[in-house]
Structures are given as C-alpha cells and as structure tokens.
C-alpha cells in the first residue's frame, strides 16, 4: 500500500518461524538483503507496532527497498521461494490524460505508485499514437484508480478512447521516377531515382540494382534513408507503411549539384508517387483471444464474436469444466469487450488477448477510417 506520507507499506504473512523487528532477511528472487526495521499490524489506517510475529500471523512493514508483491522473504541461510501468485492480465485499456496539461509528469508518477500497489493494473505509453494508456480488469477498476490518484496524490485525470494503430501497405506493383531538382544561385540540388515498388512478406526490403554507376555508390544509403523516413506516413491516412519492397534500378546525377540530401528527397517523392499507383490498402491489428466461459453462454458469445468480424479457431474444455474459446478478432472491435462479455455471461466470463498480425480492412470500414483521420488533420 502506498501512503503519501510514510511511503510503501508492505503486507506479509509469516508461513513458518518467528519474525522480530530489526531482523535482516533475504529476498532470493531479487538476490538482495532487506531489513525489517519495524513490524506493524493494521487496523484500518491505524498502525500498531509489535515486537514480533509468529507463523500464521499477517503483518506489515515499511521501507523495503527491493521487495515487491509476490516475493518471498526468508532466512539467508535457508533460502526458499514460494510459488508466484498468478495475477490476471489487463483486459480493458483506456487512454488517460491530466485535466491540467501541466500535471503530465505528476500523473505518470502517481500511476507508477498505484501500479506498485496493484499488480493487475498497468500503464504503458504508445509512442506511435502519443497516448498514455492504463489497463485493468474492467471500467470500474479504472474508475477506482482515477479516484485513488485524485484522493491520494491530488492529480485529476480523465479517460479517453484508445486510438488504434493502423498500418498501410501496397498490394500492386509500380515503377516510378522521383526527381528532386532545385536551382537557386550557387550550388543547386539534383537527385534522380527510378524505383520499383511491390508487396513483400518482410516488413521492408530495399534492393540496389544500379549498374554502370548511374547513381554513385555513396548516394545509395541516402535513397534508403529517404524511403525509411517516407514509409512512416502512408498516402491513404498517414499511417506507417509495412510489407513492401523497393528496388532502385535506375537514376541520374549531376557532378556538381548532387548530394545526399537531394537523393533522399528524390526517394521521398518516388515513394509517394509509387505507393499511390501500387494499390494502397489499410491494415488493422488482429488479436488472438482466449475466452473462458460456462458452457451455457457459448452460443451467445460465438454469435457476438461473429458480429465483431471475429473468426473462431477452436474450442476446448478447461479443468474447471468451463469452455475455452480461441478466436481471432480485429483489435478495434474489442476495445470495450470486457464490459460486453460480463453482460453476456452474467459476470462469469473472462478473457486474455495478444496481438498476432495486421490484416486488410474491409473497404466500407476503410473509407470511414480514412475520412475520420483526414478530418482530424
């Protein structure tokens, strides 16, 4: 428990032996020694100091440096590690932002402190969408976290919808010229490249097929650099571009005006022209889900997954007699799934998911996403 005044209060259960204050203990998981400076028992917020605790007692101590929830503390001469507690992974994420923009750092610190208290709650930053995300076990869980942050640390925060990270790719093939030419008193700029673009199974491939020195060797890395920079913003909605191959097969240069920058800019021009001609499409992230539900809700849950454009991969029985459903679903369709699954199964369903790959977005949905994205610009 994080107390704004005292700091960290760590609760523990004595499994064997006796623990006295001012005892040195060992944390085998971290391979560190800790000192139990004081032993407390808690009555609500009231702390009562004790000299010792025996096996079976639950107590608390303060100022542990390395120990976290789930660690074992023991005598250094008799190391022992108890089984880890399996905490459920977060199944709902939400963007979080401070009500006052100046509180950005305060908010991160407060969330970090709350994470120490609650291993089922996580914070992560999506550097692509610039969004700070928090994940928990449900909407109520996230709401309680916001209240904690406000009451304990005085930081007001608000939730916002998660921004989905889409991608773009090209399905066709195109051959284009990218020419950058600038003449303005003194040294000019000149770069000219011919690049073939096509779909690839790899994230990004660059192939150099220049013969006869039409583009000098020392400018070829600049062409690749230009493509790497350009692929961060696709032509449809400005999302990063993946799964394509670019082959540099021709070009020309000027003995005086050509330089690295000119060829980099020529490659960027070629990328934009080439992608437009090579059947650009929008891709969305797909996740693999494991859903545990009582058998009587199977039909409802499968019907709901179909509505979400999901594909059921298989079913299995768990040791506890529940059904385990495996499915792949677009991430955009399950942002609030935790709430819907609880409603469908009277609170008895649970699930976990992880990203698997990107897949093409159906045309009607793709149009809507592109329109919304371009409107925001």
Coordinates of C-alpha atoms in Angstrom, one line a residue:
X1 CA 0.0 0.0 0.0
X2 CA 1.4 3.4 -0.9
X3 CA 0.9 6.1 1.7
X4 CA 1.7 9.6 0.5
X5 CA 3.4 10.4 3.9
X6 CA 5.0 7.2 5.1
X7 CA 5.8 5.7 1.6
X8 CA 5.4 2.0 0.9
X9 CA 3.8 -0.3 3.4
X10 CA 4.4 -4.0 2.6
X11 CA 1.9 -6.6 3.9
X12 CA 3.2 -10.2 4.6
X13 CA 2.1 -13.5 6.0
X14 CA 4.5 -15.4 8.3
X15 CA 4.5 -19.0 6.9
X16 CA 7.0 -20.5 9.4
X17 CA 9.1 -19.5 12.3
X18 CA 9.0 -16.1 14.0
X19 CA 9.9 -12.6 12.7
X20 CA 11.3 -9.9 15.0
X21 CA 11.9 -6.3 14.3
X22 CA 15.4 -5.2 13.3
X23 CA 15.9 -8.6 11.6
X24 CA 17.8 -9.0 8.4
X25 CA 16.0 -11.1 5.8
X26 CA 16.9 -12.3 2.3
X27 CA 14.9 -11.9 -0.9
X28 CA 16.0 -14.9 -3.1
X29 CA 14.1 -13.7 -6.2
X30 CA 16.0 -10.4 -6.2
X31 CA 19.1 -11.8 -4.6
X32 CA 19.1 -8.9 -2.1
X33 CA 19.1 -8.5 1.6
X34 CA 16.3 -6.4 3.3
X35 CA 16.0 -5.1 6.9
X36 CA 12.7 -5.4 8.7
X37 CA 13.0 -2.1 10.6
X38 CA 9.6 -2.3 12.3
X39 CA 6.7 -4.7 12.5
X40 CA 3.1 -3.4 12.3
X41 CA -0.4 -4.7 12.4
X42 CA -3.0 -2.6 10.7
X43 CA -6.5 -1.7 12.0
X44 CA -7.9 0.2 9.0
X45 CA -5.4 3.1 8.7
X46 CA -4.2 2.8 12.3
X47 CA -0.8 1.3 12.7
X48 CA 0.0 -0.7 15.8
X49 CA 3.7 -1.5 16.4
X50 CA 4.7 -5.0 17.6
X51 CA 8.0 -6.7 18.6
X52 CA 7.4 -10.0 16.8
X53 CA 5.0 -12.1 14.7
X54 CA 4.6 -15.9 14.7
X55 CA 3.7 -18.4 11.9
X56 CA 0.2 -17.8 10.7
X57 CA 0.2 -14.0 11.5
X58 CA -0.3 -11.3 8.9
X59 CA 1.6 -8.1 9.5
X60 CA 3.2 -5.2 7.7
X61 CA 6.5 -3.3 7.5
X62 CA 7.8 -0.2 5.8
X63 CA 10.7 1.0 3.8
X64 CA 11.5 -2.3 1.9
X65 CA 13.8 -1.3 -0.9
X66 CA 13.7 -4.2 -3.4
X67 CA 10.7 -6.3 -2.4
X68 CA 7.5 -6.3 -4.5
X69 CA 4.2 -8.1 -4.3
X70 CA 4.7 -11.9 -4.8
X71 CA 8.3 -12.0 -3.5
X72 CA 9.4 -14.4 -0.7
X73 CA 11.4 -13.2 2.3
X74 CA 13.4 -15.8 4.2
X75 CA 16.5 -16.5 6.4
X76 CA 19.6 -16.2 4.2
X77 CA 20.9 -19.5 5.5
X78 CA 17.7 -21.3 4.4
X79 CA 16.6 -19.8 1.0
X80 CA 13.1 -20.7 0.0
X81 CA 10.8 -19.4 -2.8
X82 CA 7.0 -19.8 -2.7
X83 CA 5.0 -20.2 -5.9
X84 CA 4.3 -16.9 -7.7
X85 CA 0.8 -15.5 -7.4
X86 CA -0.8 -15.6 -10.9
X87 CA -2.4 -12.2 -11.5
X88 CA -4.9 -11.7 -14.3
X89 CA -3.7 -9.7 -17.3
X90 CA -5.5 -6.4 -18.0
X91 CA -8.4 -6.9 -20.4
X92 CA -9.5 -3.3 -20.9
X93 CA -7.3 -0.4 -21.8
X94 CA -8.2 3.3 -21.9
X95 CA -6.3 6.5 -22.7
X96 CA -5.6 8.7 -19.7
X97 CA -4.7 12.4 -19.7
X98 CA -4.4 15.0 -16.9
X99 CA -7.3 17.6 -16.6
X100 CA -4.5 20.2 -16.3
X101 CA -1.9 19.8 -19.0
X102 CA 0.9 20.8 -16.6
X103 CA 0.2 17.7 -14.5
X104 CA 1.5 15.3 -17.1
X105 CA 4.6 14.3 -15.0
X106 CA 2.7 14.2 -11.8
X107 CA 0.1 11.9 -13.4
X108 CA 2.8 9.4 -14.5
X109 CA 4.4 9.4 -11.1
X110 CA 1.0 8.9 -9.3
X111 CA 0.1 6.0 -11.7
X112 CA 3.5 4.4 -11.1
X113 CA 2.9 4.5 -7.4
X114 CA -0.6 2.9 -7.8
X115 CA 1.0 0.2 -10.0
X116 CA 3.2 -0.9 -7.1
X117 CA 0.0 -1.5 -5.0
X118 CA -2.0 -3.3 -7.7
X119 CA -0.2 -5.9 -10.0
X120 CA -3.4 -6.3 -12.1
X121 CA -3.1 -2.7 -13.3
X122 CA -0.6 -1.5 -15.8
X123 CA 0.5 1.7 -17.5
X124 CA 2.1 1.9 -21.0
X125 CA 2.8 4.6 -23.5
X126 CA 2.0 4.1 -27.2
X127 CA 4.8 6.2 -28.8
X128 CA 3.1 5.9 -32.2
X129 CA -0.2 7.5 -31.2
X130 CA 1.4 9.5 -28.3
X131 CA -1.2 8.1 -26.0
X132 CA -0.7 7.2 -22.3
X133 CA -2.7 4.0 -21.7
X134 CA -3.8 2.4 -18.5
X135 CA -5.1 -1.2 -18.4
X136 CA -7.2 -3.0 -15.8
X137 CA -9.8 -5.6 -15.1
X138 CA -12.8 -3.5 -16.1
X139 CA -14.3 0.0 -16.3
X140 CA -15.0 0.2 -12.6
X141 CA -11.4 -0.8 -11.9
X142 CA -10.0 2.1 -14.0
X143 CA -12.5 4.5 -12.4
X144 CA -11.3 3.5 -8.9
X145 CA -7.7 4.0 -9.9
X146 CA -8.6 7.6 -11.1
X147 CA -10.3 8.2 -7.7
X148 CA -7.2 6.9 -5.9
X149 CA -4.9 9.2 -7.9
X150 CA -7.1 12.2 -7.1
X151 CA -7.6 11.4 -3.4
X152 CA -4.0 10.3 -2.6
X153 CA -1.9 12.5 -4.9
X154 CA -4.2 15.4 -5.8
X155 CA -4.0 14.7 -9.6
X156 CA -7.2 15.0 -11.6
X157 CA -7.2 12.7 -14.7
X158 CA -9.7 11.9 -17.4
X159 CA -10.2 8.8 -19.6
X160 CA -10.4 8.8 -23.4
X161 CA -10.9 6.2 -26.1
X162 CA -7.9 4.1 -27.2
X163 CA -6.5 5.2 -30.6
X164 CA -6.0 2.0 -32.7
X165 CA -2.6 1.8 -34.5
X166 CA -3.5 1.0 -38.1
X167 CA -0.9 0.4 -40.9
X168 CA -0.8 0.8 -44.7
X169 CA 0.6 -1.4 -47.4
X170 CA 0.6 -1.8 -51.2
X171 CA -0.9 -4.9 -52.9
X172 CA 0.1 -4.0 -56.5
X173 CA 3.3 -3.0 -58.3
X174 CA 4.6 0.3 -59.7
X175 CA 7.7 1.8 -61.3
X176 CA 8.2 5.5 -60.8
X177 CA 10.7 8.2 -61.1
X178 CA 11.5 10.6 -58.2
X179 CA 13.3 13.7 -59.3
X180 CA 14.4 16.5 -57.0
X181 CA 15.9 19.5 -58.8
X182 CA 16.5 22.9 -57.2
X183 CA 18.5 25.7 -58.8
X184 CA 19.0 28.9 -56.9
X185 CA 22.2 30.9 -57.2
X186 CA 25.3 29.0 -56.3
X187 CA 25.3 25.2 -55.8
X188 CA 21.9 23.6 -56.7
X189 CA 20.4 20.3 -55.7
X190 CA 19.9 17.4 -58.1
X191 CA 18.8 13.8 -57.4
X192 CA 17.0 11.5 -59.8
X193 CA 15.9 7.9 -59.0
X194 CA 13.8 5.2 -60.6
X195 CA 12.3 2.8 -58.0
X196 CA 10.1 -0.3 -58.4
X197 CA 7.6 -0.8 -55.5
X198 CA 5.8 -4.1 -54.8
X199 CA 4.3 -6.1 -52.0
X200 CA 6.6 -8.2 -49.7
X201 CA 6.2 -10.6 -46.8
X202 CA 9.0 -8.8 -45.0
X203 CA 8.3 -5.5 -43.1
X204 CA 10.6 -3.5 -45.5
X205 CA 13.1 -4.6 -48.2
X206 CA 15.5 -2.3 -50.1
X207 CA 17.3 -3.7 -53.1
X208 CA 20.0 -2.0 -55.1
X209 CA 20.1 -2.9 -58.8
X210 CA 22.1 0.0 -60.0
X211 CA 24.5 -0.9 -62.8
X212 CA 27.1 1.3 -64.5
X213 CA 27.3 3.9 -61.8
X214 CA 24.2 5.9 -62.9
X215 CA 23.7 6.6 -59.2
X216 CA 27.0 6.8 -57.4
X217 CA 27.5 4.2 -54.6
X218 CA 27.9 6.9 -51.9
X219 CA 24.3 8.2 -52.6
X220 CA 22.5 4.8 -52.3
X221 CA 22.3 4.8 -48.5
X222 CA 20.6 8.3 -48.8
X223 CA 18.0 6.8 -51.1
X224 CA 17.3 4.0 -48.5
X225 CA 17.2 6.6 -45.7
X226 CA 14.6 8.7 -47.7
X227 CA 12.4 5.6 -48.1
X228 CA 12.7 4.7 -44.3
X229 CA 11.6 8.3 -43.5
X230 CA 8.8 8.3 -46.1
X231 CA 7.3 5.0 -45.0
X232 CA 6.3 6.4 -41.6
X233 CA 3.5 8.3 -43.4
X234 CA 1.4 6.5 -46.0
X235 CA -0.7 8.1 -48.7
X236 CA -4.1 6.9 -47.5
X237 CA -4.4 8.2 -43.9
X238 CA -0.8 8.9 -42.9
X239 CA -0.3 5.6 -41.0
X240 CA 3.1 3.8 -41.2
X241 CA 3.6 1.6 -44.3
X242 CA 4.7 -2.1 -43.9
X243 CA 5.2 -5.2 -46.1
X244 CA 6.8 -3.7 -49.2
X245 CA 9.9 -4.0 -51.3
X246 CA 11.6 -1.0 -53.0
X247 CA 14.1 -1.8 -55.8
X248 CA 16.4 1.1 -57.0
X249 CA 17.1 0.2 -60.7
X250 CA 18.0 3.4 -62.4
X251 CA 18.7 7.2 -62.0
X252 CA 21.0 10.0 -62.8
X253 CA 23.1 12.5 -61.0
X254 CA 24.9 15.9 -61.5
X255 CA 28.6 16.0 -60.9
X256 CA 28.3 19.3 -59.0
X257 CA 24.7 19.7 -57.7
X258 CA 24.1 16.1 -56.5
X259 CA 24.4 15.4 -52.8
X260 CA 22.9 13.0 -50.1
X261 CA 20.0 15.4 -49.3
X262 CA 19.0 15.6 -53.0
X263 CA 18.8 11.8 -53.3
X264 CA 17.0 11.4 -50.0
X265 CA 14.3 13.9 -51.2
X266 CA 14.1 12.2 -54.6
X267 CA 13.4 8.9 -52.8
X268 CA 10.6 10.5 -50.7
X269 CA 9.0 11.9 -53.9
X270 CA 9.3 8.4 -55.6
X271 CA 7.7 6.7 -52.5
X272 CA 4.6 9.0 -52.6
X273 CA 4.1 8.5 -56.3
X274 CA 4.9 4.8 -56.3
X275 CA 2.6 4.0 -53.4
X276 CA -0.4 5.8 -55.0
X277 CA 0.0 3.6 -58.1
X278 CA 0.6 0.3 -56.3
X279 CA -3.0 -0.3 -54.9
X280 CA -2.5 1.1 -51.4
X281 CA -4.7 -0.5 -48.7
X282 CA -5.3 0.0 -45.0
X283 CA -4.4 -2.7 -42.5
X284 CA -5.7 -3.2 -39.0
X285 CA -4.3 -5.1 -36.0
X286 CA -5.8 -8.5 -35.2
X287 CA -5.6 -10.1 -31.8
X288 CA -5.8 -13.8 -30.7
X289 CA -8.3 -14.2 -27.8
X290 CA -8.7 -16.9 -25.2
X291 CA -12.2 -16.7 -23.7
X292 CA -13.2 -18.8 -20.7
X293 CA -17.0 -19.1 -20.3
X294 CA -19.6 -21.5 -18.8
X295 CA -21.0 -23.8 -21.5
X296 CA -24.5 -22.3 -21.4
X297 CA -23.2 -19.0 -22.8
X298 CA -21.3 -20.5 -25.7
X299 CA -23.9 -19.7 -28.4
X300 CA -24.3 -16.1 -27.3
X301 CA -20.6 -15.4 -27.1
X302 CA -19.9 -17.0 -30.6
X303 CA -22.8 -15.0 -32.1
X304 CA -21.3 -11.8 -30.6
X305 CA -17.8 -12.6 -32.0
X306 CA -19.3 -13.1 -35.5
X307 CA -20.8 -9.6 -35.2
X308 CA -17.3 -8.3 -34.4
X309 CA -15.8 -9.8 -37.6
X310 CA -14.1 -12.4 -35.5
X311 CA -13.1 -15.9 -36.5
X312 CA -13.5 -18.8 -34.1
X313 CA -10.3 -21.0 -34.3
X314 CA -11.4 -23.8 -31.9
X315 CA -12.9 -24.8 -28.6
X316 CA -11.7 -26.8 -25.6
X317 CA -12.7 -27.9 -22.1
X318 CA -10.8 -26.5 -19.1
X319 CA -10.0 -28.4 -15.9
X320 CA -12.7 -26.5 -14.1
X321 CA -15.4 -27.6 -16.6
X322 CA -15.7 -24.3 -18.5
X323 CA -15.3 -23.9 -22.2
X324 CA -12.2 -22.3 -23.6
X325 CA -12.9 -20.5 -26.9
X326 CA -10.0 -19.5 -29.2
X327 CA -10.7 -16.7 -31.7
X328 CA -9.0 -14.0 -33.8
X329 CA -10.7 -10.6 -33.8
X330 CA -9.8 -7.1 -35.1
X331 CA -8.5 -5.1 -32.1
X332 CA -10.8 -2.1 -32.9
X333 CA -13.8 -4.4 -32.2
X334 CA -12.8 -5.5 -28.7
X335 CA -11.7 -2.2 -27.0
X336 CA -14.7 -2.5 -24.6
X337 CA -15.2 -6.3 -24.8
X338 CA -14.6 -6.7 -21.1
X339 CA -17.9 -4.9 -20.3
X340 CA -19.9 -6.8 -23.1
X341 CA -18.6 -10.2 -22.0
X342 CA -19.6 -9.6 -18.5
X343 CA -23.1 -8.6 -19.7
X344 CA -23.3 -11.7 -21.9
X345 CA -22.2 -14.2 -19.2
X346 CA -23.6 -12.6 -16.0
X347 CA -20.1 -11.7 -15.0
X348 CA -18.8 -15.3 -15.3
X349 CA -16.7 -14.9 -18.5
X350 CA -13.1 -13.9 -18.6
X351 CA -10.6 -13.5 -21.4
X352 CA -7.0 -12.6 -22.4
X353 CA -5.7 -11.4 -25.7
X354 CA -2.4 -10.7 -27.6
X355 CA -1.5 -9.1 -30.9
X356 CA -0.9 -11.5 -33.8
X357 CA -0.7 -9.6 -37.1
X358 CA -2.1 -7.0 -39.4
X359 CA -4.9 -7.8 -41.9
X360 CA -6.6 -5.8 -44.6
X361 CA -9.6 -3.6 -43.5
X362 CA -12.9 -4.2 -45.4
X363 CA -13.5 -1.4 -47.9
X364 CA -16.5 0.2 -46.2
X365 CA -14.8 0.4 -42.9
X366 CA -11.5 1.6 -44.5
X367 CA -13.3 4.5 -46.2
X368 CA -14.8 5.6 -42.8
X369 CA -11.4 5.4 -41.0
X370 CA -9.6 7.4 -43.8
X371 CA -12.3 10.1 -43.8
X372 CA -12.2 10.4 -40.0
X373 CA -8.4 10.5 -39.9
X374 CA -8.2 13.1 -42.7
X375 CA -10.9 15.2 -41.0
X376 CA -8.8 15.3 -37.8
X377 CA -5.9 16.7 -39.7

